[in-house]
């Protein structure tokens, strides 16, 4: 039994889709979210920079006495998970392995698509992980960088979203995929449009949901679940523009963002 909070970080607001799943699956856990809104996007940056930023985000959470850290960002998970696991003496969980495992298990024909930021797809983290779970899979990764600003504009149901999805996803449809990993925090919000484009027979895998499931299992294994069945406390920190975070965050979280503070990037 451990009532310390779980720390969750992302490059900005997108990780709230992961937080939302954690709130649903672990309703008694206290949570601290950090969004590095001053330095988003991570998805177009170099490995070295993503590792450095991720380490600073995790260190900030560690300073808040968290019992585990969830890297709620696909880009940071792809590049920095091993690095962070070596640096901290608490469980550090990324979104790649849970998403890859689920994709490998739901596919029937072995043709799996992965979409994400340029850094995530170029790292091949999902592609390699999926092949470990399913050796004969054919995995095709496509970077879809425009999806992030489309979601942040609130255009997820628009013609722009649909045309963009048609352009990005055409190659995956040609390869007859039957499973598609939504390998970026923002993509679950585009679920409806993506499904419309890829068709009803393609299963969409949401790593956020799978990560929350894994987190629950890991906390249980470490005997650090919070068994204090009271209303949990949710705290949010950002490195820039808190009011924008509060405004847009609601669409990701489906909940009001109450306790929100801005921290200076230099203090990270
Ligand atoms: N959160 C990032 C991810 O899941 C998307 C936004 C960014 O590029 O930082 O990959």
PDB file of C-alpha atoms and ligand atoms in Angstrom:
ATOM      1  CA  UNK A   1       0.000   0.000   0.000  1.00  0.00           C
ATOM      2  CA  UNK A   2       1.486   3.317  -1.094  1.00  0.00           C
ATOM      3  CA  UNK A   3      -0.476   6.554  -1.419  1.00  0.00           C
ATOM      4  CA  UNK A   4       2.288   8.586  -3.032  1.00  0.00           C
ATOM      5  CA  UNK A   5       1.240   9.931  -6.432  1.00  0.00           C
ATOM      6  CA  UNK A   6       2.072   8.478  -9.844  1.00  0.00           C
ATOM      7  CA  UNK A   7       3.981  10.914 -12.071  1.00  0.00           C
ATOM      8  CA  UNK A   8       2.977  11.258 -15.712  1.00  0.00           C
ATOM      9  CA  UNK A   9       4.746  13.389 -18.285  1.00  0.00           C
ATOM     10  CA  UNK A  10       4.393  14.363 -21.910  1.00  0.00           C
ATOM     11  CA  UNK A  11       5.711  17.034 -24.256  1.00  0.00           C
ATOM     12  CA  UNK A  12       2.444  18.960 -23.795  1.00  0.00           C
ATOM     13  CA  UNK A  13      -1.267  18.267 -23.516  1.00  0.00           C
ATOM     14  CA  UNK A  14      -1.419  15.023 -25.531  1.00  0.00           C
ATOM     15  CA  UNK A  15      -0.416  12.840 -22.584  1.00  0.00           C
ATOM     16  CA  UNK A  16      -3.763  13.706 -21.003  1.00  0.00           C
ATOM     17  CA  UNK A  17      -5.220  10.916 -23.190  1.00  0.00           C
ATOM     18  CA  UNK A  18      -2.992   8.542 -21.214  1.00  0.00           C
ATOM     19  CA  UNK A  19      -3.856  10.198 -17.912  1.00  0.00           C
ATOM     20  CA  UNK A  20      -7.542   9.788 -18.699  1.00  0.00           C
ATOM     21  CA  UNK A  21      -7.127   6.023 -19.117  1.00  0.00           C
ATOM     22  CA  UNK A  22      -5.156   5.868 -15.857  1.00  0.00           C
ATOM     23  CA  UNK A  23      -7.905   7.782 -14.040  1.00  0.00           C
ATOM     24  CA  UNK A  24     -10.446   5.283 -15.331  1.00  0.00           C
ATOM     25  CA  UNK A  25      -8.519   2.113 -14.632  1.00  0.00           C
ATOM     26  CA  UNK A  26      -6.876   3.246 -11.359  1.00  0.00           C
ATOM     27  CA  UNK A  27      -9.547   5.509  -9.851  1.00  0.00           C
ATOM     28  CA  UNK A  28      -7.958   5.753  -6.374  1.00  0.00           C
ATOM     29  CA  UNK A  29      -4.459   6.770  -7.444  1.00  0.00           C
ATOM     30  CA  UNK A  30      -3.190  10.310  -6.828  1.00  0.00           C
ATOM     31  CA  UNK A  31      -1.689  11.680 -10.046  1.00  0.00           C
ATOM     32  CA  UNK A  32       0.759  14.434 -10.946  1.00  0.00           C
ATOM     33  CA  UNK A  33       0.938  15.421 -14.607  1.00  0.00           C
ATOM     34  CA  UNK A  34       3.707  17.443 -16.162  1.00  0.00           C
ATOM     35  CA  UNK A  35       3.328  18.838 -19.700  1.00  0.00           C
ATOM     36  CA  UNK A  36       6.428  20.415 -21.200  1.00  0.00           C
ATOM     37  CA  UNK A  37       4.358  22.954 -23.132  1.00  0.00           C
ATOM     38  CA  UNK A  38       7.313  25.340 -23.519  1.00  0.00           C
ATOM     39  CA  UNK A  39       9.197  22.816 -25.635  1.00  0.00           C
ATOM     40  CA  UNK A  40       6.510  20.908 -27.546  1.00  0.00           C
ATOM     41  CA  UNK A  41       6.801  19.312 -30.105  1.00  0.00           C
ATOM     42  CA  UNK A  42       9.303  16.603 -29.242  1.00  0.00           C
ATOM     43  CA  UNK A  43       8.389  14.661 -32.378  1.00  0.00           C
ATOM     44  CA  UNK A  44      10.560  16.662 -34.748  1.00  0.00           C
ATOM     45  CA  UNK A  45      13.619  16.876 -32.460  1.00  0.00           C
ATOM     46  CA  UNK A  46      16.877  14.914 -32.298  1.00  0.00           C
ATOM     47  CA  UNK A  47      17.356  11.863 -30.071  1.00  0.00           C
ATOM     48  CA  UNK A  48      19.841  13.721 -27.912  1.00  0.00           C
ATOM     49  CA  UNK A  49      17.404  16.563 -27.217  1.00  0.00           C
ATOM     50  CA  UNK A  50      14.467  14.225 -26.564  1.00  0.00           C
ATOM     51  CA  UNK A  51      16.572  12.279 -24.034  1.00  0.00           C
ATOM     52  CA  UNK A  52      17.648  15.471 -22.289  1.00  0.00           C
ATOM     53  CA  UNK A  53      14.120  16.905 -22.084  1.00  0.00           C
ATOM     54  CA  UNK A  54      12.673  13.586 -20.943  1.00  0.00           C
ATOM     55  CA  UNK A  55      15.247  13.303 -18.192  1.00  0.00           C
ATOM     56  CA  UNK A  56      14.377  16.805 -16.977  1.00  0.00           C
ATOM     57  CA  UNK A  57      10.637  16.021 -16.970  1.00  0.00           C
ATOM     58  CA  UNK A  58      11.191  12.788 -15.043  1.00  0.00           C
ATOM     59  CA  UNK A  59      13.520  14.527 -12.553  1.00  0.00           C
ATOM     60  CA  UNK A  60      10.859  17.136 -11.876  1.00  0.00           C
ATOM     61  CA  UNK A  61       8.308  14.404 -11.132  1.00  0.00           C
ATOM     62  CA  UNK A  62      10.805  12.542  -8.952  1.00  0.00           C
ATOM     63  CA  UNK A  63      11.267  15.741  -6.924  1.00  0.00           C
ATOM     64  CA  UNK A  64       7.513  15.522  -6.193  1.00  0.00           C
ATOM     65  CA  UNK A  65       8.056  12.154  -4.497  1.00  0.00           C
ATOM     66  CA  UNK A  66       6.200  10.035  -7.046  1.00  0.00           C
ATOM     67  CA  UNK A  67       6.177   6.235  -6.683  1.00  0.00           C
ATOM     68  CA  UNK A  68       6.289   5.496 -10.425  1.00  0.00           C
ATOM     69  CA  UNK A  69       6.725   7.447 -13.652  1.00  0.00           C
ATOM     70  CA  UNK A  70       4.644   7.010 -16.792  1.00  0.00           C
ATOM     71  CA  UNK A  71       6.156   8.402 -19.988  1.00  0.00           C
ATOM     72  CA  UNK A  72       2.837   9.361 -21.560  1.00  0.00           C
ATOM     73  CA  UNK A  73       4.522  10.516 -24.772  1.00  0.00           C
ATOM     74  CA  UNK A  74       5.150   8.086 -27.616  1.00  0.00           C
ATOM     75  CA  UNK A  75       8.138  10.068 -28.873  1.00  0.00           C
ATOM     76  CA  UNK A  76       9.810  10.208 -25.445  1.00  0.00           C
ATOM     77  CA  UNK A  77       8.982   6.531 -24.804  1.00  0.00           C
ATOM     78  CA  UNK A  78      10.511   5.527 -28.155  1.00  0.00           C
ATOM     79  CA  UNK A  79      13.757   7.347 -27.525  1.00  0.00           C
ATOM     80  CA  UNK A  80      14.278   7.721 -23.773  1.00  0.00           C
ATOM     81  CA  UNK A  81      12.665   4.797 -21.928  1.00  0.00           C
ATOM     82  CA  UNK A  82      15.843   2.744 -21.341  1.00  0.00           C
ATOM     83  CA  UNK A  83      17.794   5.850 -20.407  1.00  0.00           C
ATOM     84  CA  UNK A  84      15.203   6.845 -17.777  1.00  0.00           C
ATOM     85  CA  UNK A  85      14.858   3.314 -16.421  1.00  0.00           C
ATOM     86  CA  UNK A  86      18.596   3.363 -15.693  1.00  0.00           C
ATOM     87  CA  UNK A  87      18.443   6.762 -13.986  1.00  0.00           C
ATOM     88  CA  UNK A  88      15.608   6.260 -11.500  1.00  0.00           C
ATOM     89  CA  UNK A  89      15.037   3.742  -8.750  1.00  0.00           C
ATOM     90  CA  UNK A  90      11.239   3.615  -9.203  1.00  0.00           C
ATOM     91  CA  UNK A  91       9.247   1.879 -11.953  1.00  0.00           C
ATOM     92  CA  UNK A  92       9.329   3.819 -15.243  1.00  0.00           C
ATOM     93  CA  UNK A  93       6.718   2.774 -17.788  1.00  0.00           C
ATOM     94  CA  UNK A  94       6.476   3.762 -21.455  1.00  0.00           C
ATOM     95  CA  UNK A  95       3.648   3.387 -23.944  1.00  0.00           C
ATOM     96  CA  UNK A  96       5.461   1.411 -26.675  1.00  0.00           C
ATOM     97  CA  UNK A  97       5.550  -2.088 -25.246  1.00  0.00           C
ATOM     98  CA  UNK A  98       1.878  -2.193 -24.185  1.00  0.00           C
ATOM     99  CA  UNK A  99       0.802  -0.875 -27.603  1.00  0.00           C
ATOM    100  CA  UNK A 100       3.075  -3.273 -29.506  1.00  0.00           C
ATOM    101  CA  UNK A 101       1.881  -6.289 -27.510  1.00  0.00           C
ATOM    102  CA  UNK A 102      -1.734  -5.433 -28.145  1.00  0.00           C
ATOM    103  CA  UNK A 103      -1.174  -4.932 -31.906  1.00  0.00           C
ATOM    104  CA  UNK A 104       0.611  -8.278 -32.164  1.00  0.00           C
ATOM    105  CA  UNK A 105      -2.270  -9.998 -30.413  1.00  0.00           C
ATOM    106  CA  UNK A 106      -5.202  -8.454 -32.336  1.00  0.00           C
ATOM    107  CA  UNK A 107      -3.886  -8.864 -35.896  1.00  0.00           C
ATOM    108  CA  UNK A 108      -5.157 -11.823 -37.896  1.00  0.00           C
ATOM    109  CA  UNK A 109      -3.260 -11.398 -41.172  1.00  0.00           C
ATOM    110  CA  UNK A 110      -0.038 -10.086 -39.555  1.00  0.00           C
ATOM    111  CA  UNK A 111      -0.103  -6.795 -41.465  1.00  0.00           C
ATOM    112  CA  UNK A 112       0.212  -4.025 -38.892  1.00  0.00           C
ATOM    113  CA  UNK A 113       0.387  -0.275 -39.416  1.00  0.00           C
ATOM    114  CA  UNK A 114       1.980   2.148 -36.962  1.00  0.00           C
ATOM    115  CA  UNK A 115       1.459   5.899 -37.135  1.00  0.00           C
ATOM    116  CA  UNK A 116       3.244   8.471 -34.995  1.00  0.00           C
ATOM    117  CA  UNK A 117       5.539  11.476 -35.042  1.00  0.00           C
ATOM    118  CA  UNK A 118       8.581  11.507 -37.290  1.00  0.00           C
ATOM    119  CA  UNK A 119      10.903  10.744 -34.343  1.00  0.00           C
ATOM    120  CA  UNK A 120       8.751   7.823 -33.170  1.00  0.00           C
ATOM    121  CA  UNK A 121       8.549   6.212 -36.607  1.00  0.00           C
ATOM    122  CA  UNK A 122      12.230   6.840 -37.413  1.00  0.00           C
ATOM    123  CA  UNK A 123      13.271   5.245 -34.108  1.00  0.00           C
ATOM    124  CA  UNK A 124      11.550   1.977 -35.218  1.00  0.00           C
ATOM    125  CA  UNK A 125      10.711   1.377 -31.542  1.00  0.00           C
ATOM    126  CA  UNK A 126       7.174   0.166 -32.284  1.00  0.00           C
ATOM    127  CA  UNK A 127       8.198  -1.784 -35.368  1.00  0.00           C
ATOM    128  CA  UNK A 128      10.931  -3.676 -33.457  1.00  0.00           C
ATOM    129  CA  UNK A 129       8.801  -4.342 -30.391  1.00  0.00           C
ATOM    130  CA  UNK A 130       5.934  -5.695 -32.501  1.00  0.00           C
ATOM    131  CA  UNK A 131       8.346  -8.055 -34.321  1.00  0.00           C
ATOM    132  CA  UNK A 132       9.525  -9.374 -30.941  1.00  0.00           C
ATOM    133  CA  UNK A 133       5.949 -10.303 -30.069  1.00  0.00           C
ATOM    134  CA  UNK A 134       5.100 -11.580 -33.556  1.00  0.00           C
ATOM    135  CA  UNK A 135       8.133 -12.639 -35.600  1.00  0.00           C
ATOM    136  CA  UNK A 136       6.327 -13.036 -38.901  1.00  0.00           C
ATOM    137  CA  UNK A 137       4.487  -9.680 -38.759  1.00  0.00           C
ATOM    138  CA  UNK A 138       4.799  -7.185 -41.574  1.00  0.00           C
ATOM    139  CA  UNK A 139       4.944  -3.776 -39.906  1.00  0.00           C
ATOM    140  CA  UNK A 140       4.674  -0.510 -41.790  1.00  0.00           C
ATOM    141  CA  UNK A 141       5.339   2.781 -40.034  1.00  0.00           C
ATOM    142  CA  UNK A 142       4.103   6.110 -41.393  1.00  0.00           C
ATOM    143  CA  UNK A 143       4.861   9.480 -39.752  1.00  0.00           C
ATOM    144  CA  UNK A 144       1.784  11.723 -39.618  1.00  0.00           C
ATOM    145  CA  UNK A 145       3.096  15.028 -38.229  1.00  0.00           C
ATOM    146  CA  UNK A 146       0.112  17.139 -39.310  1.00  0.00           C
ATOM    147  CA  UNK A 147      -2.277  15.205 -37.087  1.00  0.00           C
ATOM    148  CA  UNK A 148      -0.947  16.934 -33.940  1.00  0.00           C
ATOM    149  CA  UNK A 149      -1.774  20.532 -34.994  1.00  0.00           C
ATOM    150  CA  UNK A 150      -5.112  19.381 -36.481  1.00  0.00           C
ATOM    151  CA  UNK A 151      -6.134  17.959 -33.095  1.00  0.00           C
ATOM    152  CA  UNK A 152      -4.867  21.002 -31.214  1.00  0.00           C
ATOM    153  CA  UNK A 153      -7.010  23.208 -33.484  1.00  0.00           C
ATOM    154  CA  UNK A 154     -10.021  21.091 -32.545  1.00  0.00           C
ATOM    155  CA  UNK A 155     -10.462  20.008 -36.204  1.00  0.00           C
ATOM    156  CA  UNK A 156     -10.616  16.278 -35.598  1.00  0.00           C
ATOM    157  CA  UNK A 157     -13.993  15.843 -37.346  1.00  0.00           C
ATOM    158  CA  UNK A 158     -13.268  18.237 -40.243  1.00  0.00           C
ATOM    159  CA  UNK A 159     -12.688  17.725 -43.988  1.00  0.00           C
ATOM    160  CA  UNK A 160      -9.106  18.793 -43.398  1.00  0.00           C
ATOM    161  CA  UNK A 161      -8.640  15.909 -40.960  1.00  0.00           C
ATOM    162  CA  UNK A 162     -10.240  13.442 -43.356  1.00  0.00           C
ATOM    163  CA  UNK A 163      -8.214  14.524 -46.408  1.00  0.00           C
ATOM    164  CA  UNK A 164      -5.008  14.471 -44.387  1.00  0.00           C
ATOM    165  CA  UNK A 165      -5.812  10.997 -43.083  1.00  0.00           C
ATOM    166  CA  UNK A 166      -6.571   9.779 -46.627  1.00  0.00           C
ATOM    167  CA  UNK A 167      -3.186  11.009 -47.814  1.00  0.00           C
ATOM    168  CA  UNK A 168      -1.185   9.589 -44.891  1.00  0.00           C
ATOM    169  CA  UNK A 169      -2.993   6.268 -44.616  1.00  0.00           C
ATOM    170  CA  UNK A 170      -3.268   5.293 -48.304  1.00  0.00           C
ATOM    171  CA  UNK A 171      -0.088   3.204 -48.177  1.00  0.00           C
ATOM    172  CA  UNK A 172      -1.321   1.306 -45.128  1.00  0.00           C
ATOM    173  CA  UNK A 173      -4.607   0.506 -46.840  1.00  0.00           C
ATOM    174  CA  UNK A 174      -2.668  -0.758 -49.891  1.00  0.00           C
ATOM    175  CA  UNK A 175      -0.755  -3.101 -47.594  1.00  0.00           C
ATOM    176  CA  UNK A 176      -4.030  -4.542 -46.368  1.00  0.00           C
ATOM    177  CA  UNK A 177      -3.326  -3.875 -42.690  1.00  0.00           C
ATOM    178  CA  UNK A 178      -5.839  -5.224 -40.194  1.00  0.00           C
ATOM    179  CA  UNK A 179      -4.407  -3.498 -37.097  1.00  0.00           C
ATOM    180  CA  UNK A 180      -3.265   0.096 -36.682  1.00  0.00           C
ATOM    181  CA  UNK A 181      -1.335   1.439 -33.692  1.00  0.00           C
ATOM    182  CA  UNK A 182      -2.268   5.021 -32.825  1.00  0.00           C
ATOM    183  CA  UNK A 183       1.324   5.737 -31.809  1.00  0.00           C
ATOM    184  CA  UNK A 184       0.964   9.351 -30.751  1.00  0.00           C
ATOM    185  CA  UNK A 185      -0.875  10.856 -27.808  1.00  0.00           C
ATOM    186  CA  UNK A 186      -3.110  12.987 -30.024  1.00  0.00           C
ATOM    187  CA  UNK A 187      -4.339  10.271 -32.352  1.00  0.00           C
ATOM    188  CA  UNK A 188      -7.003   8.680 -30.126  1.00  0.00           C
ATOM    189  CA  UNK A 189      -8.865  12.003 -30.505  1.00  0.00           C
ATOM    190  CA  UNK A 190      -8.853  11.423 -34.292  1.00  0.00           C
ATOM    191  CA  UNK A 191     -10.143   7.904 -33.864  1.00  0.00           C
ATOM    192  CA  UNK A 192     -13.441   8.504 -35.622  1.00  0.00           C
ATOM    193  CA  UNK A 193     -11.857  10.065 -38.735  1.00  0.00           C
ATOM    194  CA  UNK A 194      -9.075   7.461 -38.925  1.00  0.00           C
ATOM    195  CA  UNK A 195     -11.608   4.639 -38.667  1.00  0.00           C
ATOM    196  CA  UNK A 196     -13.681   6.213 -41.410  1.00  0.00           C
ATOM    197  CA  UNK A 197     -10.642   6.241 -43.700  1.00  0.00           C
ATOM    198  CA  UNK A 198      -9.156   2.798 -42.937  1.00  0.00           C
ATOM    199  CA  UNK A 199     -12.505   1.032 -42.775  1.00  0.00           C
ATOM    200  CA  UNK A 200     -14.313  -1.113 -40.233  1.00  0.00           C
ATOM    201  CA  UNK A 201     -12.058  -4.186 -40.520  1.00  0.00           C
ATOM    202  CA  UNK A 202      -8.941  -2.467 -39.230  1.00  0.00           C
ATOM    203  CA  UNK A 203      -8.613  -2.670 -35.441  1.00  0.00           C
ATOM    204  CA  UNK A 204      -7.335   0.542 -33.893  1.00  0.00           C
ATOM    205  CA  UNK A 205      -4.890  -0.029 -31.033  1.00  0.00           C
ATOM    206  CA  UNK A 206      -4.770   2.699 -28.401  1.00  0.00           C
ATOM    207  CA  UNK A 207      -1.484   2.382 -26.466  1.00  0.00           C
ATOM    208  CA  UNK A 208      -2.872   4.722 -23.786  1.00  0.00           C
ATOM    209  CA  UNK A 209      -5.474   2.150 -22.767  1.00  0.00           C
ATOM    210  CA  UNK A 210      -2.941  -0.699 -22.800  1.00  0.00           C
ATOM    211  CA  UNK A 211      -0.426   1.349 -20.790  1.00  0.00           C
ATOM    212  CA  UNK A 212      -2.930   1.991 -18.002  1.00  0.00           C
ATOM    213  CA  UNK A 213      -3.570  -1.769 -17.854  1.00  0.00           C
ATOM    214  CA  UNK A 214       0.172  -2.497 -17.605  1.00  0.00           C
ATOM    215  CA  UNK A 215       0.623   0.207 -14.988  1.00  0.00           C
ATOM    216  CA  UNK A 216      -2.021  -1.376 -12.789  1.00  0.00           C
ATOM    217  CA  UNK A 217      -0.305  -4.747 -13.093  1.00  0.00           C
ATOM    218  CA  UNK A 218       3.147  -3.346 -12.308  1.00  0.00           C
ATOM    219  CA  UNK A 219       1.939  -1.383  -9.247  1.00  0.00           C
ATOM    220  CA  UNK A 220       0.335  -4.600  -8.026  1.00  0.00           C
ATOM    221  CA  UNK A 221       3.565  -6.561  -8.526  1.00  0.00           C
ATOM    222  CA  UNK A 222       5.533  -3.939  -6.568  1.00  0.00           C
ATOM    223  CA  UNK A 223       2.782  -3.848  -3.897  1.00  0.00           C
ATOM    224  CA  UNK A 224       2.476  -0.090  -4.303  1.00  0.00           C
ATOM    225  CA  UNK A 225      -1.180   0.282  -5.261  1.00  0.00           C
ATOM    226  CA  UNK A 226      -3.035   2.897  -3.238  1.00  0.00           C
ATOM    227  CA  UNK A 227      -5.556   1.048  -1.133  1.00  0.00           C
ATOM    228  CA  UNK A 228      -6.841   4.210   0.447  1.00  0.00           C
ATOM    229  CA  UNK A 229     -10.208   4.240  -1.293  1.00  0.00           C
ATOM    230  CA  UNK A 230     -10.740   7.990  -1.144  1.00  0.00           C
ATOM    231  CA  UNK A 231     -11.162  10.679  -3.781  1.00  0.00           C
ATOM    232  CA  UNK A 232      -7.737  11.058  -5.398  1.00  0.00           C
ATOM    233  CA  UNK A 233      -5.848  14.308  -5.894  1.00  0.00           C
ATOM    234  CA  UNK A 234      -4.921  15.380  -9.433  1.00  0.00           C
ATOM    235  CA  UNK A 235      -2.256  18.044  -9.893  1.00  0.00           C
ATOM    236  CA  UNK A 236      -1.020  19.517 -13.165  1.00  0.00           C
ATOM    237  CA  UNK A 237       2.188  21.382 -14.000  1.00  0.00           C
ATOM    238  CA  UNK A 238       3.219  22.935 -17.303  1.00  0.00           C
ATOM    239  CA  UNK A 239       6.318  24.798 -18.462  1.00  0.00           C
ATOM    240  CA  UNK A 240       4.359  27.434 -20.447  1.00  0.00           C
ATOM    241  CA  UNK A 241       0.901  28.842 -21.289  1.00  0.00           C
ATOM    242  CA  UNK A 242      -1.193  27.290 -18.508  1.00  0.00           C
ATOM    243  CA  UNK A 243      -4.445  28.886 -19.703  1.00  0.00           C
ATOM    244  CA  UNK A 244      -4.126  27.286 -23.149  1.00  0.00           C
ATOM    245  CA  UNK A 245      -3.415  23.967 -21.439  1.00  0.00           C
ATOM    246  CA  UNK A 246      -6.508  24.347 -19.287  1.00  0.00           C
ATOM    247  CA  UNK A 247      -8.665  25.279 -22.278  1.00  0.00           C
ATOM    248  CA  UNK A 248      -7.483  22.582 -24.689  1.00  0.00           C
ATOM    249  CA  UNK A 249      -6.853  19.973 -22.052  1.00  0.00           C
ATOM    250  CA  UNK A 250     -10.540  19.444 -21.420  1.00  0.00           C
ATOM    251  CA  UNK A 251     -10.926  17.900 -24.891  1.00  0.00           C
ATOM    252  CA  UNK A 252      -8.201  15.377 -24.117  1.00  0.00           C
ATOM    253  CA  UNK A 253      -9.187  14.631 -20.544  1.00  0.00           C
ATOM    254  CA  UNK A 254     -12.973  15.022 -20.657  1.00  0.00           C
ATOM    255  CA  UNK A 255     -12.633  16.595 -17.226  1.00  0.00           C
ATOM    256  CA  UNK A 256     -11.920  20.019 -15.748  1.00  0.00           C
ATOM    257  CA  UNK A 257      -8.300  20.829 -14.957  1.00  0.00           C
ATOM    258  CA  UNK A 258      -8.287  22.380 -11.481  1.00  0.00           C
ATOM    259  CA  UNK A 259      -4.946  22.485  -9.711  1.00  0.00           C
ATOM    260  CA  UNK A 260      -2.600  23.817 -12.371  1.00  0.00           C
ATOM    261  CA  UNK A 261       0.771  25.544 -11.911  1.00  0.00           C
ATOM    262  CA  UNK A 262       3.411  26.850 -14.240  1.00  0.00           C
ATOM    263  CA  UNK A 263       7.028  26.034 -13.468  1.00  0.00           C
ATOM    264  CA  UNK A 264      10.062  27.778 -14.886  1.00  0.00           C
ATOM    265  CA  UNK A 265      11.845  25.710 -17.495  1.00  0.00           C
ATOM    266  CA  UNK A 266      15.203  26.646 -15.884  1.00  0.00           C
ATOM    267  CA  UNK A 267      14.140  24.857 -12.708  1.00  0.00           C
ATOM    268  CA  UNK A 268      13.748  21.540 -14.459  1.00  0.00           C
TER     269      UNK A 268
HETATM  270  N1  LIG B   1       3.215  13.662 -27.354  1.00  0.00           N
HETATM  271  C1  LIG B   1       3.865  13.409 -28.620  1.00  0.00           C
HETATM  272  C2  LIG B   1       3.808  11.909 -28.930  1.00  0.00           C
HETATM  273  O1  LIG B   1       3.015  11.165 -28.406  1.00  0.00           O
HETATM  274  C3  LIG B   1       3.226  14.210 -29.742  1.00  0.00           C
HETATM  275  C4  LIG B   1       3.531  15.685 -29.705  1.00  0.00           C
HETATM  276  C5  LIG B   1       5.010  16.001 -29.885  1.00  0.00           C
HETATM  277  O2  LIG B   1       5.555  15.874 -31.002  1.00  0.00           O
HETATM  278  O3  LIG B   1       5.648  16.367 -28.903  1.00  0.00           O
HETATM  279  O4  LIG B   1       4.591  11.441 -29.712  1.00  0.00           O
END
